[in-house]
Short mmCIF file of C-alpha atoms in Angstrom, two decimals:
data_model
loop_
_atom_site.label_atom_id
_atom_site.label_comp_id
_atom_site.label_asym_id
_atom_site.label_seq_id
_atom_site.Cartn_x
_atom_site.Cartn_y
_atom_site.Cartn_z
CA MET A 1165 -18.89 -15.63 23.84
CA ASN A 1166 -20.21 -14.90 27.31
CA LYS A 1167 -21.55 -11.47 28.25
CA ASN A 1168 -18.29 -10.19 29.78
CA GLU A 1169 -16.37 -11.29 26.71
CA LEU A 1170 -18.78 -9.45 24.42
CA THR A 1171 -18.47 -6.36 26.59
CA THR A 1172 -14.69 -6.52 26.31
CA LYS A 1173 -14.91 -6.95 22.54
CA ALA A 1174 -17.13 -3.87 22.28
CA SER A 1175 -14.60 -1.97 24.38
CA TYR A 1176 -11.84 -2.90 21.90
CA GLN A 1177 -14.01 -1.85 18.97
CA VAL A 1178 -14.73 1.59 20.47
CA THR A 1179 -11.02 2.05 21.23
CA GLU A 1180 -10.16 1.12 17.64
CA ILE A 1181 -12.60 3.71 16.28
CA LEU A 1182 -11.23 6.43 18.58
CA ALA A 1183 -7.66 5.61 17.53
CA GLN A 1184 -8.57 5.56 13.83
CA LYS A 1185 -10.16 8.98 14.21
CA MET A 1186 -7.18 10.10 16.36
CA LYS A 1187 -9.43 11.21 19.22
CA PRO A 1188 -8.36 11.35 22.91
CA PHE A 1189 -9.19 8.22 24.89
CA SER A 1190 -10.86 10.38 27.50
CA ASP A 1191 -13.61 10.85 24.88
CA ALA A 1192 -14.57 7.19 25.37
CA GLU A 1193 -16.52 8.04 28.53
CA ILE A 1194 -18.45 10.63 26.50
CA VAL A 1195 -19.21 7.93 23.95
CA LYS A 1196 -20.51 5.70 26.72
CA GLU A 1197 -22.64 8.51 28.13
CA CYS A 1198 -24.10 9.17 24.67
CA VAL A 1199 -24.88 5.48 24.12
CA VAL A 1200 -26.63 5.26 27.50
CA THR A 1201 -28.68 8.40 26.74
CA VAL A 1202 -29.68 7.06 23.32
CA CYS A 1203 -30.68 3.72 24.82
CA LYS A 1204 -32.78 5.39 27.49
CA THR A 1205 -34.66 7.35 24.82
CA LEU A 1206 -35.00 4.74 22.07
CA PHE A 1207 -35.64 1.63 24.13
CA SER A 1208 -37.66 3.04 27.07
CA HIS A 1209 -40.87 1.46 25.71
CA LEU A 1210 -39.33 -2.01 25.49
CA PRO A 1211 -39.89 -4.53 28.29
CA ASN A 1212 -36.15 -5.29 28.50
CA SER A 1213 -35.00 -1.64 28.48
CA LYS A 1214 -33.43 -1.98 31.94
CA GLN A 1215 -31.49 -5.04 30.81
CA ILE A 1216 -30.15 -3.12 27.77
CA LEU A 1217 -29.06 -0.23 29.97
CA ASP A 1218 -27.37 -2.61 32.39
CA GLU A 1219 -25.39 -4.22 29.54
CA VAL A 1220 -24.33 -0.86 28.08
CA SER A 1221 -23.25 0.44 31.48
CA LYS A 1222 -20.81 -2.49 31.75
CA LEU A 1223 -18.69 -1.17 28.87
CA GLN A 1224 -15.08 -0.63 30.00
CA LEU A 1225 -14.21 2.73 28.50
CA SER A 1226 -12.06 4.63 30.97
CA ASP A 1227 -9.08 6.45 29.41
CA SER A 1228 -6.58 4.08 31.06
CA THR A 1229 -8.52 1.04 29.82
CA CYS A 1230 -8.63 2.43 26.27
CA MET A 1231 -4.90 3.11 26.43
CA ARG A 1232 -4.26 -0.56 27.29
CA ARG A 1233 -6.67 -1.63 24.55
CA SER A 1234 -4.77 0.49 22.02
CA GLN A 1235 -1.52 -1.20 23.05
CA ASP A 1236 -3.08 -4.61 22.40
CA LEU A 1237 -4.52 -3.55 19.04
CA ALA A 1238 -1.25 -1.98 17.87
CA ALA A 1239 0.78 -4.97 19.07
CA ASN A 1240 -1.47 -7.33 17.11
CA ILE A 1241 -1.06 -5.29 13.91
CA ALA A 1242 2.71 -5.02 14.41
CA LEU A 1243 3.03 -8.75 15.07
CA ASN A 1244 1.20 -9.64 11.85
CA ILE A 1245 3.42 -7.31 9.80
CA THR A 1246 6.58 -8.61 11.49
CA ASP A 1247 5.59 -12.21 10.75
CA GLU A 1248 5.00 -11.41 7.09
CA LEU A 1249 8.30 -9.54 6.83
CA GLN A 1250 10.17 -12.45 8.38
CA GLN A 1251 8.68 -14.73 5.73
CA SER A 1252 9.12 -12.35 2.77
CA LYS A 1253 12.14 -12.61 0.48
CA TYR A 1254 12.70 -8.86 0.18
CA PHE A 1255 11.21 -5.46 1.01
CA SER A 1256 11.81 -1.76 0.45
CA LEU A 1257 11.86 1.09 2.95
CA ALA A 1258 10.65 4.69 3.00
CA LEU A 1259 11.86 6.80 5.91
CA ASP A 1260 11.73 10.42 6.95
CA SER A 1261 12.04 12.38 10.17
CA SER A 1262 10.36 15.46 11.56
CA THR A 1263 10.24 17.23 14.91
CA ASP A 1264 7.07 17.02 17.00
CA ILE A 1265 5.66 19.67 19.34
CA THR A 1266 8.02 18.61 22.15
CA SER A 1267 11.13 19.04 19.93
CA ILE A 1268 11.72 15.29 19.63
CA SER A 1269 12.79 14.18 16.17
CA GLN A 1270 10.50 11.31 15.19
CA LEU A 1271 11.72 8.89 12.51
CA LEU A 1272 8.93 7.17 10.57
CA LEU A 1273 9.47 3.87 8.78
CA PHE A 1274 7.23 2.44 6.07
CA VAL A 1275 7.76 -0.90 4.39
CA LYS A 1276 6.55 -2.42 1.11
CA TYR A 1277 6.82 -6.12 0.34
CA VAL A 1278 5.16 -9.04 -1.45
CA SER A 1279 3.12 -11.40 0.73
CA LYS A 1280 2.89 -15.18 0.35
CA ASP A 1281 -0.21 -14.82 -1.82
CA CYS A 1282 1.71 -12.50 -4.22
CA VAL A 1283 0.00 -9.30 -3.06
CA VAL A 1284 2.07 -6.10 -2.79
CA LYS A 1285 1.52 -4.65 0.70
CA GLU A 1286 2.50 -1.30 2.16
CA HIS A 1287 2.51 -0.81 5.92
CA PHE A 1288 3.58 1.54 8.67
CA LEU A 1289 6.51 -0.24 10.32
CA GLY A 1290 7.29 2.01 13.26
CA MET A 1291 8.04 5.39 14.77
CA ILE A 1292 11.42 5.81 16.43
CA PRO A 1293 12.13 8.86 18.64
CA MET A 1294 15.60 10.30 17.96
CA THR A 1295 16.35 11.85 21.34
CA GLY A 1296 20.00 12.63 20.57
CA GLN A 1297 21.75 13.67 17.40
CA THR A 1298 20.36 12.97 13.95
CA ARG A 1299 23.48 12.16 11.95
CA GLY A 1300 23.67 9.42 9.34
CA VAL A 1301 25.37 7.07 11.78
CA ASP A 1302 22.65 7.73 14.40
CA TYR A 1303 19.95 6.78 11.91
CA LEU A 1304 21.87 3.64 10.96
CA ASN A 1305 22.41 2.46 14.53
CA THR A 1306 18.78 3.16 15.43
CA ILE A 1307 17.38 1.27 12.44
CA VAL A 1308 19.75 -1.69 12.85
CA SER A 1309 18.66 -2.01 16.50
CA PHE A 1310 15.02 -1.69 15.50
CA PHE A 1311 15.25 -4.59 13.04
CA ASN A 1312 17.34 -6.75 15.36
CA GLU A 1313 14.79 -6.40 18.17
CA ARG A 1314 12.09 -7.71 15.83
CA SER A 1315 14.27 -10.45 14.33
CA ILE A 1316 13.81 -9.07 10.81
CA ASP A 1317 16.76 -9.57 8.48
CA LEU A 1318 17.78 -6.10 7.32
CA LYS A 1319 19.72 -7.67 4.45
CA LYS A 1320 16.38 -8.31 2.74
CA VAL A 1321 16.04 -4.59 2.01
CA PHE A 1322 16.79 -3.85 -1.65
CA SER A 1323 15.55 -0.25 -1.99
CA VAL A 1324 15.45 2.84 0.24
CA CYS A 1325 13.65 6.13 -0.34
CA THR A 1326 14.44 9.18 1.80
CA ASP A 1327 14.25 12.95 1.72
CA GLY A 1328 17.30 14.81 0.45
CA CYS A 1329 18.85 16.03 3.70
CA PRO A 1330 22.66 15.54 4.04
CA SER A 1331 22.28 13.15 6.98
CA MET A 1332 20.33 10.81 4.66
CA LEU A 1333 22.06 11.21 1.31
CA GLY A 1334 25.54 12.44 2.27
CA ARG A 1335 28.22 11.04 -0.05
CA ASN A 1336 30.43 9.57 2.68
CA ILE A 1337 28.61 9.55 6.01
CA GLY A 1338 24.99 9.80 4.93
CA PHE A 1339 22.60 7.10 6.15
CA VAL A 1340 22.18 5.46 2.72
CA GLN A 1341 25.93 5.21 2.15
CA LEU A 1342 26.49 3.81 5.64
CA LEU A 1343 23.66 1.31 5.13
CA LYS A 1344 25.30 0.05 1.94
CA LYS A 1345 28.54 -0.50 3.84
CA HIS A 1346 26.75 -2.19 6.73
CA LEU A 1347 24.90 -4.56 4.39
CA GLU A 1348 27.95 -4.93 2.13
CA ASN A 1349 25.60 -4.29 -0.78
CA ASP A 1350 26.70 -1.66 -3.30
CA ASN A 1351 23.67 -2.52 -5.45
CA LEU A 1352 21.20 -1.27 -2.85
CA LEU A 1353 18.82 1.06 -4.71
CA SER A 1354 18.42 4.48 -3.13
CA PHE A 1355 16.02 7.18 -4.27
CA HIS A 1356 15.58 10.80 -3.31
CA CYS A 1357 11.80 11.37 -2.95
CA ILE A 1358 10.51 12.31 -6.40
CA ILE A 1359 8.03 14.82 -4.94
CA HIS A 1360 10.78 16.59 -2.99
CA GLN A 1361 12.89 16.76 -6.13
CA GLU A 1362 10.02 18.16 -8.18
CA SER A 1363 9.41 20.80 -5.52
CA LEU A 1364 13.12 21.71 -5.30
CA ALA A 1365 13.37 22.01 -9.08
CA VAL A 1366 11.09 25.06 -9.02
CA LYS A 1367 13.75 27.64 -8.33
CA PHE A 1368 13.41 31.31 -9.22
CA GLY A 1369 16.34 33.36 -10.47
CA GLU A 1370 17.14 36.66 -8.78
CA ASN A 1371 14.95 38.43 -11.33
CA PHE A 1372 11.89 36.52 -10.09
CA SER A 1373 12.74 35.65 -6.47
CA CYS A 1374 12.51 39.35 -5.55
CA VAL A 1375 8.96 39.34 -6.97
CA MET A 1376 7.96 36.47 -4.70
CA LYS A 1377 9.55 38.19 -1.71
CA GLN A 1378 7.54 41.33 -2.42
CA VAL A 1379 4.31 39.33 -2.70
CA VAL A 1380 5.03 37.75 0.69
CA LYS A 1381 5.75 41.19 2.21
CA ILE A 1382 2.41 42.54 1.01
CA VAL A 1383 0.56 39.47 2.26
CA ASN A 1384 2.29 39.76 5.64
CA PHE A 1385 1.39 43.46 5.86
CA ILE A 1386 -2.27 42.60 5.37
CA ARG A 1387 -2.45 39.51 7.57
CA SER A 1388 0.07 40.13 10.36
CA ASN A 1389 -1.86 43.15 11.69
CA GLU A 1390 -5.28 42.22 13.06
CA LEU A 1391 -6.87 45.59 12.21
CA ASN A 1392 -5.47 45.49 8.67
CA ARG A 1393 -6.81 42.00 8.14
CA ARG A 1394 -10.32 42.79 9.41
CA THR A 1395 -10.42 45.96 7.34
CA PHE A 1396 -9.22 44.10 4.24
CA GLN A 1397 -11.81 41.35 4.69
CA GLU A 1398 -14.60 43.93 4.98
CA PHE A 1399 -13.14 45.75 1.97
CA LEU A 1400 -13.38 42.55 -0.10
CA LYS A 1401 -16.99 42.02 1.02
CA GLU A 1402 -17.95 45.53 -0.07
CA LEU A 1403 -16.40 44.92 -3.49
CA ILE A 1404 -18.15 41.52 -3.72
CA SER A 1405 -14.76 39.92 -4.35
CA GLN A 1406 -14.29 36.31 -5.41
CA TYR A 1407 -12.23 35.61 -2.27
CA GLY A 1408 -12.46 36.75 1.32
CA ASP A 1409 -8.79 36.95 2.28
CA VAL A 1410 -5.17 36.43 1.17
CA LEU A 1411 -3.18 33.31 2.08
CA TYR A 1412 -0.03 33.06 4.15
CA HIS A 1413 3.02 31.54 2.47
CA THR A 1414 4.48 28.46 4.18
CA GLU A 1415 7.83 27.45 2.74
CA VAL A 1416 7.73 23.81 3.83
CA ARG A 1417 4.39 23.10 2.17
CA TRP A 1418 4.76 21.85 -1.39
CA LEU A 1419 1.71 23.65 -2.83
CA SER A 1420 1.85 26.84 -0.76
CA LYS A 1421 3.76 29.04 -3.19
CA GLY A 1422 1.38 28.36 -6.07
CA LYS A 1423 -1.77 28.82 -3.97
CA VAL A 1424 -0.52 32.11 -2.49
CA LEU A 1425 0.32 33.49 -5.94
CA GLU A 1426 -2.98 32.33 -7.44
CA ARG A 1427 -5.03 34.04 -4.70
CA PHE A 1428 -2.83 37.17 -4.81
CA PHE A 1429 -3.21 37.61 -8.57
CA SER A 1430 -6.95 36.90 -8.50
CA ILE A 1431 -7.59 39.86 -6.16
CA ARG A 1432 -4.82 42.12 -7.51
CA HIS A 1433 -7.15 45.09 -8.12
CA GLU A 1434 -8.59 44.91 -4.61
CA ILE A 1435 -5.09 44.66 -3.09
CA THR A 1436 -3.92 47.71 -5.06
CA LEU A 1437 -6.91 49.77 -3.92
CA PHE A 1438 -6.52 48.65 -0.30
CA LEU A 1439 -2.82 49.56 -0.19
CA ALA A 1440 -3.71 52.98 -1.61
CA THR A 1441 -6.22 53.57 1.20
CA LYS A 1442 -3.55 52.63 3.74
CA GLU A 1443 -1.03 54.93 2.06
CA LYS A 1444 1.47 52.11 2.17
CA GLU A 1445 4.42 52.54 -0.18
CA TYR A 1446 4.58 49.54 -2.52
CA PRO A 1447 5.46 51.11 -5.90
CA ASP A 1448 5.69 47.68 -7.56
CA VAL A 1449 1.90 47.27 -7.54
CA TYR A 1450 1.67 50.11 -10.07
CA ASP A 1451 4.30 48.60 -12.37
CA PHE A 1452 3.02 46.48 -15.28
CA SER A 1453 6.30 44.57 -15.67
CA TRP A 1454 6.12 43.50 -12.00
CA TRP A 1455 2.55 42.25 -12.41
CA LEU A 1456 3.59 40.42 -15.57
CA LYS A 1457 6.14 38.46 -13.54
CA VAL A 1458 3.54 37.80 -10.84
CA ALA A 1459 1.11 36.51 -13.49
CA PHE A 1460 3.77 34.31 -15.04
CA LEU A 1461 4.85 32.89 -11.68
CA THR A 1462 1.20 32.22 -10.88
CA ASP A 1463 0.69 30.23 -14.08
CA THR A 1464 4.02 28.41 -13.76
CA MET A 1465 3.39 27.41 -10.15
CA CYS A 1466 -0.17 26.26 -10.99
CA ILE A 1467 1.31 23.99 -13.66
CA MET A 1468 3.90 22.60 -11.23
CA ASN A 1469 1.31 22.25 -8.45
CA GLU A 1470 -0.84 20.18 -10.76
CA THR A 1471 2.11 17.82 -11.25
CA LEU A 1472 2.85 17.70 -7.51
CA THR A 1473 -0.80 16.91 -6.77
CA ARG A 1474 -0.79 14.06 -9.28
CA LEU A 1475 2.31 12.63 -7.58
CA GLN A 1476 0.58 12.52 -4.20
CA GLY A 1477 -1.89 9.94 -2.98
CA HIS A 1478 -1.90 6.17 -2.68
CA TYR A 1479 -3.35 5.73 -6.17
CA ASN A 1480 -0.04 6.87 -7.64
CA ASN A 1481 2.29 4.78 -5.50
CA ILE A 1482 3.74 2.73 -8.38
CA VAL A 1483 7.14 4.03 -9.38
CA THR A 1484 6.54 3.78 -13.15
CA LYS A 1485 3.45 6.00 -12.93
CA MET A 1486 5.33 8.65 -10.95
CA ILE A 1487 8.30 8.63 -13.32
CA SER A 1488 5.97 9.05 -16.29
CA ILE A 1489 4.26 12.05 -14.66
CA VAL A 1490 7.57 13.84 -13.99
CA PHE A 1491 9.18 13.18 -17.36
CA SER A 1492 6.03 14.14 -19.24
CA GLN A 1493 6.20 17.46 -17.37
CA GLU A 1494 9.73 17.90 -18.70
CA GLN A 1495 8.46 17.52 -22.26
CA LYS A 1496 5.63 19.98 -21.63
CA LEU A 1497 8.16 22.64 -20.62
CA ASN A 1498 9.60 22.52 -24.15
CA MET A 1499 6.09 23.06 -25.48
CA TYR A 1500 5.51 26.03 -23.15
CA ILE A 1501 8.77 27.66 -24.27
CA GLU A 1502 7.77 27.26 -27.90
CA GLU A 1503 4.32 28.72 -27.21
CA LEU A 1504 5.74 31.80 -25.49
CA SER A 1505 8.22 32.31 -28.30
CA ASN A 1506 5.25 32.46 -30.71
CA SER A 1507 3.24 34.79 -28.41
CA ASP A 1508 0.80 32.00 -27.67
CA TYR A 1509 -0.44 32.39 -24.07
CA SER A 1510 -3.04 29.61 -24.08
CA SER A 1511 -1.13 27.71 -21.35
CA PHE A 1512 -0.68 30.91 -19.28
CA PRO A 1513 -4.17 32.28 -18.55
CA SER A 1514 -2.99 34.89 -16.02
CA VAL A 1515 -0.46 36.34 -18.47
CA LYS A 1516 -3.10 36.30 -21.21
CA THR A 1517 -5.56 38.15 -18.94
CA LEU A 1518 -2.96 40.79 -18.04
CA PHE A 1519 -2.10 41.47 -21.68
CA HIS A 1520 -5.82 41.65 -22.50
CA GLU A 1521 -6.34 44.26 -19.76
CA ASN A 1522 -3.29 46.25 -20.90
CA PRO A 1523 -3.20 46.04 -24.72
CA ASP A 1524 -0.81 49.00 -25.06
CA GLU A 1525 1.93 47.45 -22.93
CA SER A 1526 4.97 45.76 -24.48
CA GLN A 1527 4.71 41.98 -24.81
CA ASP A 1528 8.38 41.30 -24.22
CA VAL A 1529 8.49 37.79 -22.71
CA SER A 1530 12.22 37.08 -22.97
CA ASP A 1531 12.57 36.98 -19.18
CA LEU A 1532 9.68 34.54 -18.96
CA ILE A 1533 11.22 32.26 -21.56
CA LYS A 1534 14.53 32.34 -19.69
CA LEU A 1535 12.86 31.27 -16.44
CA LEU A 1536 11.15 28.34 -18.18
CA THR A 1537 14.47 27.36 -19.80
CA ASP A 1538 16.20 27.43 -16.41
CA LEU A 1539 13.40 25.31 -14.95
CA LYS A 1540 13.71 22.79 -17.78
CA ASN A 1541 17.49 22.59 -17.29
CA GLU A 1542 17.07 22.15 -13.53
CA MET A 1543 14.64 19.28 -14.07
CA SER A 1544 17.02 17.70 -16.57
CA LEU A 1545 19.78 17.70 -13.93
CA ARG A 1546 17.53 16.15 -11.31
CA PHE A 1547 15.87 12.73 -11.18
CA SER A 1548 19.08 10.98 -12.26
CA ASP A 1549 18.28 8.16 -9.82
CA PHE A 1550 14.93 7.54 -11.54
CA ARG A 1551 16.10 8.34 -15.08
CA LYS A 1552 18.55 5.44 -14.97
CA TYR A 1553 15.73 2.92 -14.41
CA GLN A 1554 12.98 4.57 -16.44
CA GLU A 1555 13.13 2.04 -19.29
CA PRO A 1556 13.85 -1.16 -17.28
CA PHE A 1557 11.02 -0.39 -14.84
CA ARG A 1558 8.53 -0.51 -17.73
CA LEU A 1559 8.71 -4.26 -17.35
CA VAL A 1560 5.73 -4.08 -14.97
CA GLU A 1561 3.66 -1.95 -17.34
CA ASN A 1562 4.33 -3.81 -20.57
CA PRO A 1563 7.05 -6.48 -20.88
CA TRP A 1564 6.60 -6.35 -24.68
CA SER A 1565 7.74 -2.72 -24.80
CA ILE A 1566 11.29 -3.19 -23.48
CA THR A 1567 14.41 -4.67 -25.03
CA THR A 1568 17.00 -7.13 -23.78
CA ALA A 1569 19.40 -4.20 -23.36
CA ASN A 1570 16.92 -2.52 -21.00
CA ILE A 1571 16.26 -5.67 -19.00
CA ALA A 1572 19.97 -6.18 -18.41
CA HIS A 1573 19.96 -3.13 -16.10
CA LEU A 1574 17.75 -5.08 -13.68
CA SER A 1575 20.71 -7.32 -12.86
CA VAL A 1576 21.15 -4.78 -10.03
CA PHE A 1577 18.50 -6.85 -8.24
CA GLY A 1578 21.00 -9.71 -8.03
CA TYR A 1579 20.04 -11.75 -11.10
CA GLU A 1580 22.23 -12.74 -14.03
CA ALA A 1581 21.66 -10.49 -17.03
CA ARG A 1582 21.80 -13.56 -19.29
CA ASP A 1583 18.93 -15.25 -17.41
CA LEU A 1584 16.81 -12.09 -17.54
CA LYS A 1585 17.35 -11.72 -21.30
CA ASN A 1586 16.47 -15.36 -21.98
CA GLU A 1587 13.29 -15.18 -19.90
CA LEU A 1588 12.24 -11.90 -21.52
CA ILE A 1589 12.61 -13.35 -25.03
CA ASP A 1590 10.62 -16.45 -24.03
CA LEU A 1591 7.91 -14.26 -22.51
CA GLN A 1592 7.68 -11.96 -25.53
CA HIS A 1593 7.15 -14.98 -27.80
CA ASP A 1594 4.43 -16.50 -25.62
CA THR A 1595 1.21 -15.58 -27.45
CA GLU A 1596 -1.01 -16.99 -24.71
CA LEU A 1597 0.54 -14.74 -22.06
CA LYS A 1598 0.26 -11.76 -24.40
CA SER A 1599 -3.48 -12.32 -24.75
CA VAL A 1600 -3.74 -12.54 -20.93
CA PHE A 1601 -1.86 -9.25 -20.66
CA GLU A 1602 -4.13 -7.55 -23.21
CA GLU A 1603 -7.17 -8.72 -21.27
CA LYS A 1604 -5.77 -7.41 -17.98
CA LYS A 1605 -4.87 -4.12 -19.65
CA LYS A 1606 -8.46 -3.64 -20.89
CA ASN A 1607 -9.64 -3.89 -17.29
CA LYS A 1608 -6.83 -1.58 -16.17
CA ALA A 1609 -5.44 -4.42 -14.08
CA HIS A 1610 -2.30 -5.11 -16.07
CA TYR A 1611 -0.21 -4.97 -12.88
CA GLU A 1612 -1.99 -8.15 -11.81
CA PHE A 1613 -0.74 -9.83 -14.96
CA TRP A 1614 2.31 -11.08 -13.08
CA LYS A 1615 0.13 -13.26 -10.85
CA ALA A 1616 -0.86 -15.23 -13.97
CA VAL A 1617 2.74 -15.78 -15.15
CA GLU A 1618 4.12 -19.22 -14.37
CA LYS A 1619 6.78 -18.90 -11.70
CA ASP A 1620 8.60 -22.05 -12.83
CA LYS A 1621 9.19 -20.65 -16.32
CA PHE A 1622 9.98 -17.03 -15.46
CA PRO A 1623 11.26 -16.91 -11.84
CA ASN A 1624 13.71 -14.04 -12.36
CA LEU A 1625 11.33 -11.84 -14.34
CA ILE A 1626 8.55 -12.29 -11.80
CA ASP A 1627 10.90 -11.41 -8.94
CA CYS A 1628 12.09 -8.32 -10.81
CA ALA A 1629 8.52 -7.21 -11.52
CA GLN A 1630 7.51 -7.68 -7.89
CA LYS A 1631 10.54 -5.74 -6.70
CA ILE A 1632 9.71 -2.87 -9.05
CA LEU A 1633 6.15 -2.81 -7.68
CA CYS A 1634 7.62 -2.66 -4.16
CA VAL A 1635 9.86 0.35 -4.84
CA PHE A 1636 9.02 3.53 -2.93
CA ALA A 1637 9.37 6.51 -5.28
CA SER A 1638 8.41 9.09 -2.68
CA THR A 1639 8.13 9.63 1.06
CA TYR A 1640 4.54 10.82 0.67
CA VAL A 1641 3.34 8.17 3.14
CA CYS A 1642 5.72 9.59 5.74
CA GLU A 1643 4.67 13.19 5.08
CA SER A 1644 0.96 12.39 5.33
CA THR A 1645 1.61 10.48 8.57
CA PHE A 1646 3.49 13.48 9.99
CA SER A 1647 0.26 15.44 9.51
CA LYS A 1648 -1.52 12.83 11.63
CA LEU A 1649 1.29 12.94 14.19
CA LYS A 1650 0.85 16.71 14.47
CA PHE A 1651 -2.89 16.23 14.97
CA ILE A 1652 -2.44 13.51 17.62
CA LYS A 1653 0.39 15.09 19.60
CA ASN A 1654 -0.78 18.69 19.79
CA LYS A 1655 -0.44 21.35 22.46
CA TYR A 1656 -3.34 19.81 24.40
CA ARG A 1657 -1.86 16.30 24.31
CA SER A 1658 1.85 17.14 24.39
CA ARG A 1659 2.47 14.74 27.31
CA LEU A 1660 1.58 11.67 25.26
CA THR A 1661 4.48 9.23 25.34
CA SER A 1662 6.14 8.19 22.07
CA GLU A 1663 4.90 4.64 22.67
CA ASN A 1664 1.26 5.73 22.90
CA VAL A 1665 1.63 8.03 19.89
CA GLU A 1666 3.08 5.16 17.88
CA ASN A 1667 0.19 2.88 18.90
CA ILE A 1668 -2.41 5.43 17.81
CA LEU A 1669 -0.54 6.10 14.56
CA ARG A 1670 -0.31 2.41 13.79
CA ILE A 1671 -4.05 1.88 14.25
CA SER A 1672 -5.01 5.02 12.30
CA VAL A 1673 -2.57 4.46 9.40
CA SER A 1674 -2.71 0.69 9.01
CA SER A 1675 -4.69 -0.70 6.09
CA GLN A 1676 -4.75 -4.04 7.92
CA PRO A 1677 -7.03 -3.89 10.98
CA ALA A 1678 -6.24 -5.71 14.19
CA ASN A 1679 -7.70 -9.15 14.79
CA ILE A 1680 -9.80 -8.44 17.90
CA ASP A 1681 -10.98 -12.06 18.17
CA ALA A 1682 -7.36 -13.24 18.35
CA ILE A 1683 -6.68 -10.68 21.09
CA LEU A 1684 -9.68 -11.91 23.08
CA GLU A 1685 -8.50 -15.51 22.81
CA SER A 1686 -5.27 -14.55 24.56
CA CYS A 1687 -7.08 -12.79 27.42
CA GLU A 1688 -6.98 -14.67 30.72
CA ARG A 1689 -10.18 -13.18 32.16
CA PHE A 1690 -12.92 -10.70 31.29
CA ARG A 1691 -14.34 -8.08 33.57
CA HIS A 1692 -17.13 -5.59 33.06
CA SER A 1693 -17.03 -1.97 34.17
CA THR A 1694 -17.80 -1.22 37.79
CA SER A 1695 -18.45 2.47 37.05
CA THR A 1696 -21.92 3.71 37.95
CA ASN A 1697 -21.65 7.36 36.95
CA VAL A 1698 -23.54 6.90 33.66
CA SER A 1699 -25.89 4.04 34.50
#
């Protein structure tokens, strides 16, 4: 490369870093100023120091230049993903929408597919601004246009995961139902995000919901008034408390309820004393039965939060793992009910602590058992979409653990049940493949076992396994990207266009970096910066 070409490449690299860190492009000039200052200090004793400074000063890092660079980088990433999708046999979608700071509903699309080299890939596909209504038909028309513009065959989609809003999962005019009609595919798999369902399952009866409301009222009394909050924080310091403040409750955050209750119960004595000094009438804080419910809710929500945390993250993005986590939680609820019935509070440390502090109080836990029973029943009613495929999906974990009756359910993928049964029996009697599987399992790489299976002998089973690995069980990737969207398009950058936001999101979210060398090859000419303000 010549000098101008190297300068341009460096400009792309700086832009990529800024986009990955979601920083404003106007910061690029600060970066340049810092580099020049560092060079002046570090290389001043070198004979070619002036030459180094001259080269650095040629970096093209104005905000408008970085914006164009980000467009090129994002376009390169999008083109590579589009090419792979056009060549893939099938893919699954995860989609969710949320409103940004300018009240525009932004629809995020993520895709998961198997590449030519049999690697399961998950990528950010696009962000579509929904400027009008957000009905099921609006989502359908928008997504159909999106795929048509990119020449991607939407009929390749075999699974869709969404949140549970009516516009997505409505029985007649929801997006999923309309998509099935549009594709003329009644076997299209649709899943309601397993994390959303787990969060929705935690419902309190009237007996306990009033307790949570009272906790929120007390927290709001302390935090909503600036003087009260400062006084409370100083009060906690004087008492050398474990914590320095209470937490606000945010309904839309999955873990908020549990964290608020945990903090509230941990500093219950301090809160009671503080309310007494303020002469605020909250008689519940002097009632043992009310604190017992608070303690129980704290322990219950900590248990559920632990499950929700395990369901999040890219390390748990395989549907079988997520199903196992949820259904094991169901079984644990039976254990917790049995423990409470026998006055065993080992799984409920807050309740145990409260009874230890108040040994003379009645240990009637019938209300607590009823809440756990209601929670267990609620969880049993939910997850029907995943429960149906719990056994068949174990094909990817251990094909020797399922039966021909289980495998027949995978005919929903478009294969003959008879062919699937025959291939499964042949596979289960192949001792060589079983030894390969055992070896992969020892290295915790048993999902890679399917790369070693001969495609000529087991074409249907391999396709089924790959499709299972491509299923989105949650919209976690969308939710985590919304957090980045909120960070990028904030009140200081509210005028960013949807196109520029999408470009930054694509660069920051993508696990597949742009090919800068390929971008440079397509450039017609290279120019260095003519700016002299930092030379």
